[in-house]
Tab-separated table of C-alpha atoms and ligand atoms in Angstrom:
chain	number	residue	atom	x	y	z
D	1049	MET	CA	-15.502	-14.755	-16.042
D	1050	SER	CA	-13.431	-11.724	-16.626
D	1051	HIS	CA	-12.663	-9.422	-13.707
D	1052	LYS	CA	-14.983	-6.417	-13.508
D	1053	GLY	CA	-13.260	-4.525	-10.612
D	1054	VAL	CA	-13.486	-5.052	-6.851
D	1055	ILE	CA	-17.032	-3.640	-6.418
D	1056	GLU	CA	-18.577	-6.157	-8.806
D	1057	GLN	CA	-16.430	-8.947	-7.485
D	1058	TYR	CA	-17.286	-8.470	-3.805
D	1059	ARG	CA	-20.496	-6.491	-4.003
D	1060	LYS	CA	-22.241	-8.368	-1.178
D	1061	PHE	CA	-19.484	-7.399	1.280
D	1062	LEU	CA	-19.531	-3.685	0.292
D	1063	PRO	CA	-21.957	-0.829	1.164
D	1064	VAL	CA	-23.198	-0.264	-2.402
D	1065	GLY	CA	-26.682	-0.458	-3.784
D	1066	ASP	CA	-28.358	-0.932	-7.151
D	1067	LYS	CA	-28.249	2.803	-7.663
D	1068	THR	CA	-24.591	3.294	-6.868
D	1069	PRO	CA	-22.863	4.326	-10.074
D	1070	VAL	CA	-19.748	2.146	-10.232
D	1071	VAL	CA	-16.634	4.104	-11.150
D	1072	THR	CA	-13.936	1.524	-11.869
D	1073	LEU	CA	-10.697	1.073	-13.785
D	1074	LEU	CA	-10.922	-2.660	-13.175
D	1075	GLU	CA	-8.675	-2.484	-10.091
D	1076	GLY	CA	-7.898	-5.538	-7.925
D	1077	ASP	CA	-7.361	-9.152	-9.023
D	1078	THR	CA	-3.619	-8.569	-8.478
D	1079	PRO	CA	-1.180	-11.556	-8.534
D	1080	LEU	CA	-0.128	-13.433	-5.404
D	1081	ILE	CA	3.429	-14.373	-6.360
D	1082	PRO	CA	5.302	-17.129	-4.503
D	1083	SER	CA	8.671	-15.729	-3.260
D	1084	LYS	CA	11.521	-18.136	-3.781
D	1085	CYS	CA	14.093	-16.202	-1.867
D	1086	LEU	CA	11.869	-15.407	1.142
D	1087	SER	CA	10.494	-18.954	1.364
D	1088	GLU	CA	14.037	-20.298	1.460
D	1089	LEU	CA	15.031	-17.716	4.045
D	1090	THR	CA	12.139	-18.265	6.416
D	1091	GLY	CA	11.287	-21.893	5.956
D	1092	LEU	CA	7.602	-20.888	5.469
D	1093	GLU	CA	5.698	-20.401	2.257
D	1094	VAL	CA	5.981	-16.695	1.404
D	1095	PHE	CA	3.724	-14.965	-1.125
D	1096	LEU	CA	3.906	-11.421	-2.462
D	1097	LYS	CA	0.583	-9.596	-3.010
D	1098	TYR	CA	1.773	-7.323	-5.803
D	1099	GLU	CA	-0.457	-4.301	-5.518
D	1100	GLY	CA	1.780	-2.279	-7.808
D	1101	LEU	CA	-0.225	-3.914	-10.675
D	1102	ASN	CA	-3.344	-1.911	-9.935
D	1103	PRO	CA	-4.414	0.631	-12.600
D	1104	THR	CA	-2.568	3.614	-11.057
D	1105	GLY	CA	0.180	1.427	-9.595
D	1106	SER	CA	-0.796	1.096	-5.993
D	1107	PHE	CA	-3.386	-0.479	-3.654
D	1108	LYS	CA	-5.093	2.951	-3.245
D	1109	ASP	CA	-7.253	2.128	-6.301
D	1110	ARG	CA	-9.203	-0.501	-4.302
D	1111	GLY	CA	-10.400	2.224	-1.905
D	1112	MET	CA	-10.753	4.864	-4.527
D	1113	THR	CA	-13.234	2.945	-6.664
D	1114	MET	CA	-15.519	2.875	-3.605
D	1115	ALA	CA	-14.830	6.437	-2.427
D	1116	ILE	CA	-15.403	7.995	-5.849
D	1117	SER	CA	-18.486	5.814	-6.648
D	1118	LYS	CA	-20.081	6.865	-3.396
D	1119	ALA	CA	-19.120	10.529	-3.985
D	1120	LEU	CA	-20.767	10.325	-7.403
D	1121	GLU	CA	-23.832	8.697	-5.867
D	1122	ASP	CA	-24.100	11.705	-3.580
D	1123	LYS	CA	-23.743	14.036	-6.607
D	1124	ALA	CA	-20.397	15.417	-5.529
D	1125	LYS	CA	-18.552	17.598	-8.035
D	1126	VAL	CA	-15.224	17.974	-6.302
D	1127	VAL	CA	-12.991	15.642	-4.269
D	1128	ILE	CA	-10.009	16.613	-2.212
D	1129	CYS	CA	-7.108	14.650	-0.471
D	1130	ALA	CA	-3.768	15.113	1.194
D	1131	SER	CA	-1.257	12.705	-0.138
D	1132	THR	CA	2.325	11.375	0.048
D	1133	GLY	CA	1.707	10.622	-3.699
D	1134	ASN	CA	-0.277	7.521	-4.376
D	1135	THR	CA	-3.589	8.696	-2.995
D	1136	SER	CA	-3.391	11.745	-5.287
D	1137	ALA	CA	-2.452	9.582	-8.237
D	1138	SER	CA	-5.478	7.331	-7.653
D	1139	ALA	CA	-7.939	10.073	-6.657
D	1140	SER	CA	-7.063	12.149	-9.760
D	1141	ALA	CA	-7.511	9.145	-12.072
D	1142	TYR	CA	-10.831	7.980	-10.644
D	1143	ALA	CA	-12.149	11.539	-10.429
D	1144	ALA	CA	-11.196	12.021	-14.115
D	1145	ARG	CA	-13.143	8.859	-14.921
D	1146	ALA	CA	-16.140	10.099	-12.997
D	1147	GLY	CA	-16.008	13.603	-14.572
D	1148	MET	CA	-15.175	15.234	-11.227
D	1149	LYS	CA	-12.644	17.864	-10.257
D	1150	SER	CA	-9.897	16.749	-7.931
D	1151	VAL	CA	-7.743	18.885	-5.650
D	1152	VAL	CA	-4.625	17.244	-4.119
D	1153	LEU	CA	-2.308	18.584	-1.441
D	1154	ILE	CA	1.239	17.173	-1.402
D	1155	PRO	CA	4.176	17.884	0.885
D	1156	GLU	CA	6.529	20.110	-1.108
D	1157	GLY	CA	9.705	18.357	-2.193
D	1158	ASN	CA	8.810	14.946	-0.750
D	1159	ILE	CA	6.769	13.234	-3.415
D	1160	ALA	CA	8.135	10.682	-5.938
D	1161	LEU	CA	8.289	12.010	-9.448
D	1162	GLY	CA	6.021	9.315	-11.010
D	1163	LYS	CA	3.216	10.077	-8.582
D	1164	LEU	CA	3.350	13.779	-9.204
D	1165	ALA	CA	3.287	13.130	-12.980
D	1166	GLN	CA	0.124	11.012	-12.588
D	1167	ALA	CA	-1.813	13.655	-10.627
D	1168	MET	CA	-0.815	16.297	-13.101
D	1169	ILE	CA	-1.671	14.404	-16.281
D	1170	HIS	CA	-5.041	13.363	-14.839
D	1171	ASN	CA	-5.775	17.104	-14.496
D	1172	ALA	CA	-5.843	17.370	-10.721
D	1173	GLN	CA	-5.287	20.756	-9.164
D	1174	VAL	CA	-1.983	19.970	-7.413
D	1175	ILE	CA	-1.002	22.160	-4.497
D	1176	ALA	CA	2.338	21.748	-2.789
D	1177	ILE	CA	2.241	22.559	0.918
D	1178	LYS	CA	5.256	23.960	2.727
D	1179	GLY	CA	4.728	21.346	5.420
D	1180	ASN	CA	4.404	17.580	5.837
D	1181	PHE	CA	1.629	15.015	5.150
D	1182	ASP	CA	0.118	15.351	8.622
D	1183	GLN	CA	-0.316	19.123	8.247
D	1184	ALA	CA	-1.810	18.637	4.771
D	1185	LEU	CA	-4.319	16.153	6.145
D	1186	THR	CA	-5.452	18.534	8.886
D	1187	LEU	CA	-6.076	21.156	6.257
D	1188	VAL	CA	-8.137	19.037	3.889
D	1189	LYS	CA	-10.250	17.684	6.731
D	1190	GLU	CA	-11.145	21.233	7.650
D	1191	ILE	CA	-11.978	22.192	4.123
D	1192	SER	CA	-14.218	19.128	3.587
D	1193	GLN	CA	-16.116	19.859	6.748
D	1194	LYS	CA	-16.846	23.456	5.720
D	1195	TYR	CA	-17.302	23.221	1.971
D	1196	PRO	CA	-19.168	20.851	-0.439
D	1197	ILE	CA	-16.015	18.886	-1.249
D	1198	VAL	CA	-15.631	15.170	-0.494
D	1199	LEU	CA	-12.560	14.033	1.322
D	1200	VAL	CA	-11.100	10.838	-0.197
D	1201	ASN	CA	-8.323	10.110	2.274
D	1202	SER	CA	-8.571	6.850	4.172
D	1203	VAL	CA	-10.513	8.636	6.987
D	1204	ASN	CA	-13.321	8.262	4.360
D	1205	PRO	CA	-14.761	4.942	5.493
D	1206	PHE	CA	-15.490	3.827	1.921
D	1207	ARG	CA	-11.714	3.785	1.293
D	1208	ILE	CA	-11.286	1.119	3.987
D	1209	GLU	CA	-14.253	-0.826	2.608
D	1210	GLY	CA	-12.706	-1.064	-0.809
D	1211	GLN	CA	-9.239	-1.862	0.437
D	1212	LYS	CA	-10.446	-4.816	2.490
D	1213	THR	CA	-11.064	-6.668	-0.827
D	1214	ALA	CA	-7.328	-7.503	-0.976
D	1215	SER	CA	-7.844	-9.875	1.960
D	1216	PHE	CA	-10.711	-11.520	0.172
D	1217	GLU	CA	-8.585	-12.092	-2.932
D	1218	ILE	CA	-5.755	-13.609	-0.833
D	1219	CYS	CA	-8.179	-16.064	0.902
D	1220	ASP	CA	-9.806	-16.931	-2.444
D	1221	ASN	CA	-6.393	-17.555	-3.937
D	1222	LEU	CA	-4.935	-19.642	-1.141
D	1223	GLY	CA	-8.178	-21.405	-0.199
D	1224	ASP	CA	-7.824	-19.851	3.309
D	1225	ALA	CA	-6.302	-16.896	5.137
D	1226	PRO	CA	-2.490	-17.080	5.587
D	1227	ASP	CA	-0.888	-17.613	8.978
D	1228	PHE	CA	0.944	-14.277	8.945
D	1229	HIS	CA	0.262	-11.075	6.989
D	1230	ALA	CA	3.068	-8.532	6.731
D	1231	ILE	CA	2.297	-4.983	5.663
D	1232	PRO	CA	3.845	-1.486	5.586
D	1233	VAL	CA	2.098	1.017	7.920
D	1234	GLY	CA	1.862	4.719	7.160
D	1235	ASN	CA	-1.480	6.387	7.839
D	1236	ALA	CA	-2.568	2.851	8.907
D	1237	GLY	CA	-5.607	2.625	6.743
D	1238	ASN	CA	-4.468	-0.487	4.925
D	1239	ILE	CA	-3.639	-2.608	7.954
D	1240	THR	CA	-7.059	-1.598	9.230
D	1241	ALA	CA	-8.649	-2.620	5.940
D	1242	TYR	CA	-6.919	-5.968	5.674
D	1243	TRP	CA	-7.812	-6.957	9.219
D	1244	LYS	CA	-11.475	-5.939	8.654
D	1245	GLY	CA	-11.495	-8.032	5.455
D	1246	TYR	CA	-9.983	-11.079	7.110
D	1247	LYS	CA	-12.504	-10.921	9.974
D	1248	GLU	CA	-15.465	-10.547	7.675
D	1249	TYR	CA	-14.436	-13.459	5.481
D	1250	PHE	CA	-13.867	-15.610	8.638
D	1251	GLU	CA	-17.327	-14.632	10.017
D	1252	ASN	CA	-18.868	-15.459	6.656
D	1253	LYS	CA	-17.152	-18.889	6.771
D	1254	SER	CA	-15.323	-18.067	3.552
D	1255	SER	CA	-12.052	-18.801	5.466
D	1256	ARG	CA	-11.225	-20.977	8.449
D	1257	LYS	CA	-8.572	-18.967	10.262
D	1258	LEU	CA	-7.247	-15.461	10.904
D	1259	PRO	CA	-3.647	-14.333	10.285
D	1260	LYS	CA	-1.386	-12.617	12.729
D	1261	MET	CA	-0.966	-9.093	11.447
D	1262	LEU	CA	2.693	-7.929	11.236
D	1263	GLY	CA	2.895	-4.150	10.572
D	1264	PHE	CA	6.071	-2.250	9.824
D	1265	GLN	CA	6.832	1.459	10.149
D	1266	ALA	CA	10.047	3.197	9.077
D	1267	ALA	CA	12.359	3.703	12.014
D	1268	ASP	CA	12.147	7.517	12.088
D	1269	SER	CA	8.412	7.607	11.224
D	1270	ALA	CA	7.137	5.068	13.810
D	1271	PRO	CA	4.484	6.816	15.980
D	1272	ILE	CA	2.616	3.592	16.675
D	1273	VAL	CA	5.720	1.630	17.734
D	1274	TYR	CA	6.856	4.374	20.069
D	1275	ASP	CA	3.345	5.341	21.054
D	1276	LYS	CA	3.861	9.026	20.418
D	1277	ILE	CA	3.272	11.548	17.645
D	1278	ILE	CA	6.379	12.191	15.577
D	1279	ASP	CA	6.541	15.894	14.544
D	1280	LYS	CA	9.144	15.557	11.897
D	1281	PRO	CA	8.945	12.032	10.417
D	1282	GLU	CA	11.823	11.035	8.112
D	1283	THR	CA	12.377	8.074	5.783
D	1284	ILE	CA	13.417	7.320	2.231
D	1285	ALA	CA	10.086	5.467	1.968
D	1286	THR	CA	7.985	8.628	1.353
D	1287	ALA	CA	4.683	6.723	1.217
D	1288	ILE	CA	4.969	5.873	4.906
D	1289	ARG	CA	6.508	9.157	6.052
D	1290	ILE	CA	3.699	9.899	8.467
D	1291	GLY	CA	3.977	11.002	12.124
D	1292	ASN	CA	0.311	10.937	13.240
D	1293	PRO	CA	-1.605	8.175	11.523
D	1294	ALA	CA	-5.351	8.718	11.034
D	1295	SER	CA	-6.159	5.013	11.732
D	1296	TRP	CA	-3.769	4.721	14.751
D	1297	LYS	CA	-6.305	3.063	17.080
D	1298	GLN	CA	-7.594	0.658	14.493
D	1299	ALA	CA	-4.001	-0.409	13.686
D	1300	VAL	CA	-3.285	-1.094	17.359
D	1301	ALA	CA	-6.538	-3.104	17.516
D	1302	ALA	CA	-5.565	-5.156	14.453
D	1303	ARG	CA	-2.189	-5.882	16.022
D	1304	ASP	CA	-3.679	-6.868	19.384
D	1305	GLU	CA	-6.763	-8.778	18.217
D	1306	SER	CA	-4.667	-10.832	15.796
D	1307	GLY	CA	-1.845	-11.528	18.250
D	1308	GLY	CA	0.555	-9.911	15.852
D	1309	LEU	CA	3.027	-6.973	16.186
D	1310	ILE	CA	4.018	-3.599	14.772
D	1311	ASP	CA	7.753	-3.067	14.596
D	1312	ILE	CA	10.266	-0.685	12.947
D	1313	VAL	CA	12.532	-1.224	9.965
D	1314	THR	CA	15.448	1.083	9.140
D	1315	ASP	CA	15.899	2.766	5.752
D	1316	GLU	CA	18.924	0.437	5.266
D	1317	GLU	CA	16.824	-2.599	5.830
D	1318	ILE	CA	14.087	-1.223	3.498
D	1319	ILE	CA	16.588	-0.680	0.708
D	1320	GLU	CA	18.156	-4.096	1.239
D	1321	ALA	CA	14.695	-5.723	0.950
D	1322	TYR	CA	13.886	-3.543	-2.069
D	1323	LYS	CA	17.004	-4.633	-3.930
D	1324	MET	CA	16.510	-8.294	-2.911
D	1325	LEU	CA	12.983	-8.390	-4.351
D	1326	ALA	CA	14.146	-6.998	-7.641
D	1327	LYS	CA	17.277	-9.096	-7.880
D	1328	TYR	CA	16.034	-12.498	-6.821
D	1329	ASP	CA	12.239	-12.465	-7.304
D	1330	GLY	CA	12.048	-10.161	-10.298
D	1331	VAL	CA	9.588	-7.886	-8.543
D	1332	PHE	CA	10.079	-4.125	-8.627
D	1333	VAL	CA	8.358	-2.152	-5.906
D	1334	GLU	CA	8.633	1.325	-4.415
D	1335	PRO	CA	10.700	1.632	-1.269
D	1336	ALA	CA	7.685	1.822	1.140
D	1337	SER	CA	6.407	-1.424	-0.212
D	1338	ALA	CA	9.604	-3.218	0.705
D	1339	ALA	CA	8.963	-2.431	4.393
D	1340	SER	CA	6.784	-5.583	4.709
D	1341	VAL	CA	9.643	-7.760	3.369
D	1342	ALA	CA	12.330	-5.952	5.394
D	1343	GLY	CA	10.130	-6.698	8.445
D	1344	VAL	CA	9.861	-10.423	7.596
D	1345	ILE	CA	13.678	-10.554	7.204
D	1346	LYS	CA	14.117	-8.805	10.533
D	1347	LEU	CA	11.743	-11.124	12.299
D	1348	ARG	CA	13.445	-14.215	10.838
D	1349	LYS	CA	16.818	-12.877	12.173
D	1350	LYS	CA	15.171	-12.634	15.644
D	1351	GLU	CA	14.007	-16.245	15.111
D	1352	TYR	CA	10.375	-15.212	15.292
D	1353	PHE	CA	9.408	-17.868	12.728
D	1354	LYS	CA	11.531	-20.617	14.324
D	1355	GLY	CA	9.596	-23.841	14.612
D	1356	LYS	CA	6.578	-22.252	12.898
D	1357	LYS	CA	4.896	-23.512	9.742
D	1358	GLY	CA	2.492	-22.165	7.256
D	1359	ARG	CA	2.117	-19.221	4.988
D	1360	ILE	CA	3.179	-15.610	5.062
D	1361	VAL	CA	1.713	-13.001	2.713
D	1362	CYS	CA	3.622	-9.725	2.249
D	1363	THR	CA	1.647	-6.780	0.742
D	1364	LEU	CA	3.782	-4.942	-1.835
D	1365	THR	CA	1.884	-1.709	-1.832
D	1366	GLY	CA	3.086	0.104	-4.954
D	1367	HIS	CA	5.113	-0.200	-8.161
D	1368	GLY	CA	8.789	0.518	-8.438
D	1369	LEU	CA	8.400	2.726	-11.477
D	1370	LYS	CA	6.726	5.353	-9.253
D	1371	ASP	CA	10.089	6.279	-7.849
D	1372	PRO	CA	12.887	5.404	-10.369
D	1373	ASN	CA	15.351	7.830	-8.879
D	1374	ILE	CA	15.689	5.716	-5.759
D	1375	ALA	CA	16.455	2.639	-7.893
D	1376	ILE	CA	19.121	4.407	-9.856
D	1377	LYS	CA	20.758	5.824	-6.744
D	1378	ASN	CA	21.098	2.400	-5.173
D	1379	VAL	CA	22.765	0.411	-7.917
D	1380	SER	CA	25.998	0.633	-9.955
D	1381	GLN	CA	25.662	2.864	-13.046
D	1382	PRO	CA	25.835	1.575	-16.616
D	1383	VAL	CA	29.424	1.396	-18.081
D	1384	SER	CA	30.024	3.273	-21.287
D	1385	VAL	CA	32.119	1.700	-24.076
D	1386	GLU	CA	33.095	2.434	-27.690
D	1387	ALA	CA	30.793	0.882	-30.292
D	1388	LYS	CA	33.370	-1.791	-31.059
D	1389	LEU	CA	32.931	-5.575	-30.641
D	1390	LYS	CA	36.290	-6.080	-28.913
D	1391	ASP	CA	35.699	-3.409	-26.278
D	1392	LEU	CA	32.260	-4.795	-25.644
D	1393	LEU	CA	33.426	-8.378	-25.210
D	1394	ASP	CA	36.052	-7.161	-22.741
D	1395	VAL	CA	33.419	-5.511	-20.610
D	1396	ILE	CA	31.130	-8.487	-20.714
D	1397	GLY	CA	34.039	-10.742	-19.869
D	1398	LEU	CA	33.905	-13.019	-22.949
V	418	PLP	C1	-0.400	4.614	1.021
V	418	PLP	C2	0.782	3.751	0.977
V	418	PLP	C3	1.294	3.059	2.117
V	418	PLP	C4	0.758	3.236	3.465
V	418	PLP	O1	-0.531	2.749	3.607
V	418	PLP	P1	-1.427	3.276	4.836
V	418	PLP	O2	-2.814	2.804	4.597
V	418	PLP	O3	-1.281	4.749	4.843
V	418	PLP	O4	-0.809	2.716	6.088
V	418	PLP	C5	2.366	2.223	1.887
V	418	PLP	N1	2.942	1.996	0.680
V	418	PLP	C6	2.444	2.695	-0.346
V	418	PLP	C7	3.151	2.427	-1.697
V	418	PLP	C8	1.408	3.525	-0.312
V	418	PLP	O5	0.943	4.225	-1.421
């Protein structure tokens, strides 16, 4: 049976009814790719949940199909969000599909080019805030409380509901939950959603175990790890450049209930993992996505996996083409030669 999007696929686990108009771009059903290099490195079986292959290039689409469908059910005409980029790309696409207006607030100067292009081409009203994500989120929350505009950030509970379907897919794919689940943590909606999904599948007897949740924040944007709000978060991984996560408490609960951890990874470790995934596994992600893999590499250096067996799943949250400038900055540039066979052969080394 062909895939009809995450709402149809997992309808019985989602708060939708017969009258809910389903707004979908056939998100979900993303590949779970075995990682050769990470399996060799850790001695465990490592899989990459490649969420960059969703319709707008990130996992946000899983939550957005729910948020926009429910907004349409409530006859909303306008949706709003604050975004480091991918939420706005997804919200604007799904709003376009539903015939709604979308308004997106982005932190000025700190959004990847691809994401900005997406919001603009989908006809969102894009407003750059002279401030960071956390300030933008405070503003959109206030607007949505006072005006008839639906907030589609992950504080909207339907977002979490949709995003939990990634856990279901992983369990369906592997025949059970993995032993460890590594994931980047920004606003912390996704780690919350995955843990909720794993628990619901377990309670439904669709899986027989629960994974330990391993969350990773960028070193200078790690409020949960340091247990304090970071006023000026910094990292090359703009999608997780967040100093006061909306789902902070839920992320801590996911960590503690699962017996997992939330740790930091430096920008250098993120870029190393980013390049490794592209070079050895053929998988191109955006920098924030590589935080999960950087975290697994860090834990293996600390011998966290020593003597352990089983499976690790790393969520790769978004596609590398979102942020091509970062890729180009971190590799050697193309060489230029005369259009002559001999010159070319010299360069290739033949
Ligand atoms: C949104 C996003 C994250 C962070 O997810 P949270 O739910 O905010 O923790 C990580 N990576 C990418 C690519 C994202 O778009």
